Coordinates of C-alpha atoms in Angstrom, one line a residue:
X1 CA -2.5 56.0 37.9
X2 CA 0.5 58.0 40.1
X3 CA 1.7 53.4 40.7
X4 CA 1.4 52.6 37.0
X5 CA 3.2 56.3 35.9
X6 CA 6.0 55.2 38.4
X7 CA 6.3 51.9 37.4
X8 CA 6.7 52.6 33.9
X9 CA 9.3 55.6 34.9
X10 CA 11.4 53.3 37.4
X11 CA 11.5 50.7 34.4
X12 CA 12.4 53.5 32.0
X13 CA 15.2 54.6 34.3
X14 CA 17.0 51.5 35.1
X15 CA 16.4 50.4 31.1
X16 CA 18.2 53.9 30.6
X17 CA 20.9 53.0 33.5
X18 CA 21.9 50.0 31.6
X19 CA 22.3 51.0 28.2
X20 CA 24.7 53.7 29.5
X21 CA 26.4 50.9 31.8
X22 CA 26.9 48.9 28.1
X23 CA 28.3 51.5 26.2
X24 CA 30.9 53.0 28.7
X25 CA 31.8 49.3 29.5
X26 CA 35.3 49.0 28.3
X27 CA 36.2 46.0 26.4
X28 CA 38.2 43.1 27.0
X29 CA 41.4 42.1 25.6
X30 CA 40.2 39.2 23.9
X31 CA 37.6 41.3 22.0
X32 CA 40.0 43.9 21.2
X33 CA 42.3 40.9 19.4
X34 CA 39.2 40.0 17.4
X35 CA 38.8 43.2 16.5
X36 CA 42.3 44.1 15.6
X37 CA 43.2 41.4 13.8
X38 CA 41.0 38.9 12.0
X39 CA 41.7 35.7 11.0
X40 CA 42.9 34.4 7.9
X41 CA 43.4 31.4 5.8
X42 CA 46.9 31.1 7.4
X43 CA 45.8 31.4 10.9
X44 CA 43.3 28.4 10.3
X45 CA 44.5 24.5 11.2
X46 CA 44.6 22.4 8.9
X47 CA 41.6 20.5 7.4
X48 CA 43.3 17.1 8.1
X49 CA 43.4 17.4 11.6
X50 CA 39.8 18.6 12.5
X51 CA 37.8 16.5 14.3
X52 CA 34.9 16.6 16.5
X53 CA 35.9 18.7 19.2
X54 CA 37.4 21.1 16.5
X55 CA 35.9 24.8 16.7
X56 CA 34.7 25.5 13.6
X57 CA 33.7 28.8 14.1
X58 CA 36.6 30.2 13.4
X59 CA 36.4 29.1 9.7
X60 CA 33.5 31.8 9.5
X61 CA 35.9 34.8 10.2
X62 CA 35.5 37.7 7.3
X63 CA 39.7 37.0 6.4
X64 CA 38.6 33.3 5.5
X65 CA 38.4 33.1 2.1
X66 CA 35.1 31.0 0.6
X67 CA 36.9 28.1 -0.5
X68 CA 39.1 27.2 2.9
X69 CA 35.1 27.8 4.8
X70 CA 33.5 25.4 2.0
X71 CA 36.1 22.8 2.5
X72 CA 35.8 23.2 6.6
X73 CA 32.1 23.0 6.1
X74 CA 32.3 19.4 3.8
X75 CA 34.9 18.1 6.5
X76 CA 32.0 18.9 9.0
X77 CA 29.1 17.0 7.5
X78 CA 30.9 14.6 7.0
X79 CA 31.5 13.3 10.6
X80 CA 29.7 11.2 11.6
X81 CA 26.8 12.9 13.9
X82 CA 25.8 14.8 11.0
X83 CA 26.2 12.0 8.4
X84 CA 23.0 9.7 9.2
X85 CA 21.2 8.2 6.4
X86 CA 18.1 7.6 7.4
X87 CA 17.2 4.8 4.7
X88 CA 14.2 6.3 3.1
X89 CA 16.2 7.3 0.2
X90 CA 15.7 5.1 -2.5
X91 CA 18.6 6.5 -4.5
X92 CA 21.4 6.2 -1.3
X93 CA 22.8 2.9 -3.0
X94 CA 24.9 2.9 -5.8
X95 CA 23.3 0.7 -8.7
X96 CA 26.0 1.5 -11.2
X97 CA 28.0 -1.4 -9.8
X98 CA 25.1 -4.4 -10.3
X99 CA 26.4 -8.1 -8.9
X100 CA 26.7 -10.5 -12.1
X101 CA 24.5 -12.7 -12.5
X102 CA 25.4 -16.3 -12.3
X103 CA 25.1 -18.7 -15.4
X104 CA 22.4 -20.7 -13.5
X105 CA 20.0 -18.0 -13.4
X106 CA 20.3 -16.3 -16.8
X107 CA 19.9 -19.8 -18.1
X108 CA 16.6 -19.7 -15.8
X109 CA 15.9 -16.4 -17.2
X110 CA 16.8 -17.2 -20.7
X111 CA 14.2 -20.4 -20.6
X112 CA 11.3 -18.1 -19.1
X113 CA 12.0 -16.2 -21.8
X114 CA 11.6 -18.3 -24.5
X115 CA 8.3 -20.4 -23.4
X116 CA 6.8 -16.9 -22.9
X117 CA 7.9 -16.4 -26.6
X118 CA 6.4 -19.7 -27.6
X119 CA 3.0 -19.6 -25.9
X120 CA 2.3 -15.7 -27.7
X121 CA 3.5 -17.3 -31.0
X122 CA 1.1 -19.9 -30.3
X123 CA -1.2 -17.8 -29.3
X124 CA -0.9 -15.6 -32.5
X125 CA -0.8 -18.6 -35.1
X126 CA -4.3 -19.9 -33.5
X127 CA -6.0 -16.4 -33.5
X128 CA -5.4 -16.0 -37.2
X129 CA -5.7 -19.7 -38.5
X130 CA -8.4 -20.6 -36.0
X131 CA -8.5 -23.3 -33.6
X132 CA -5.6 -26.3 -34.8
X133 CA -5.7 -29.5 -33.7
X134 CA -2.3 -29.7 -32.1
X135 CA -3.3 -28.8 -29.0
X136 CA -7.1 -29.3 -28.4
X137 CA -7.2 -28.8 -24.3
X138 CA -5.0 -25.1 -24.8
X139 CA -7.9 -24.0 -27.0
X140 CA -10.5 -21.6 -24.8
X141 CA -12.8 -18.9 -24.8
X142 CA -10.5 -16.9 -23.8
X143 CA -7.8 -17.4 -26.5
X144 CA -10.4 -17.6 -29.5
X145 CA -10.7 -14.5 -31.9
X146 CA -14.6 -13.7 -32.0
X147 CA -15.3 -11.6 -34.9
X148 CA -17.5 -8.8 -34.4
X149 CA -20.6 -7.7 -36.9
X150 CA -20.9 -3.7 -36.6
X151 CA -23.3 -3.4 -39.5
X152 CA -26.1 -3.1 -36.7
X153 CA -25.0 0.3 -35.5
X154 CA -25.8 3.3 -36.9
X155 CA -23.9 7.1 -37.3
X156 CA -26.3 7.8 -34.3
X157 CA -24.7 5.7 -31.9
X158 CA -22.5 7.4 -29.1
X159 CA -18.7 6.6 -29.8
X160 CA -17.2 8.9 -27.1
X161 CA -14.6 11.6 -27.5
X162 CA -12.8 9.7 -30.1
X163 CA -12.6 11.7 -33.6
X164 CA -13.0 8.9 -36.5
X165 CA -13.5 11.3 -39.5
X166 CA -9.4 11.6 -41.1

């Protein structure tokens, strides 16, 4: 125990040894400027001229007034090491200023358009008139309206969630 006890009091000591050292230290001149004096919006360079090799700690000084730090901040990350898109954003483009379109493909669009119309019209008219004999081969299964007798089921029958009584 007497190793460990004068370990642990030689670590003590010099711990002790150099606080003291730290504190009766004097300071140096350039602290004693900071301290003196701090900087201000007139002692800062102008926005303009920073660059990459600018210091822009000095913009963080307690005379600096928010908006002078804010604007040295934006000029910051905006050079271009701190300015990386990394293309993931979907919203990074700006879509407010679309191409036009050329006449050749809204005249494309325009005719998609209206056979799309014209096959659900025809579509339509057959379901509620039945099959017509315009067009034979576009009748199908698929585009026939079956009509459906419910009078087989009964107020037992399991209709779901779905709340029929109004």
């Amino acid at each position: 125990m007497s190793d460990n006890q004068s370990f642990f009091s030689r670590w003590s000591q010099r711990k002790t040894e150099q606080q003291t050292e730290e504190t009766e230290a004097p300071l140096s001149e350039e602290a004693i400027d900071v301290e003196e004096a701090p900087l201000t919006d007139e002692d800062m360079p102008d926005i303009e001229s920073l660059d990459n090799d600018s210091n822009f700690e000095q913009f963080f000084s307690p005379g600096v007034s928010e908006e002078l730090r804010n604007l040295a901040l934006r000029k910051l990350f905006r050079l271009p090491e701190f300015n990386i898109r990394d293309g993931l954003n979907d919203y990074d483009d700006d879509f407010s200023k679309m191409p036009a379109l050329t006449q050749e493909v809204v005249s494309k669009l325009r005719s998609w358009a209206d056979e799309k119309i014209e096959e659900a019209e025809e579509g339509f008219k057959e379901g509620v008139n039945g099959e017509t004999d315009e067009h034979p081969e576009s009748t199908s299964d698929t585009t026939k309206v079956e009509s459906h007798n419910f009078s087989d089921l009964d107020d037992s029958d399991d209709l779901g969630d779905a709340d029929l009584e109004c």
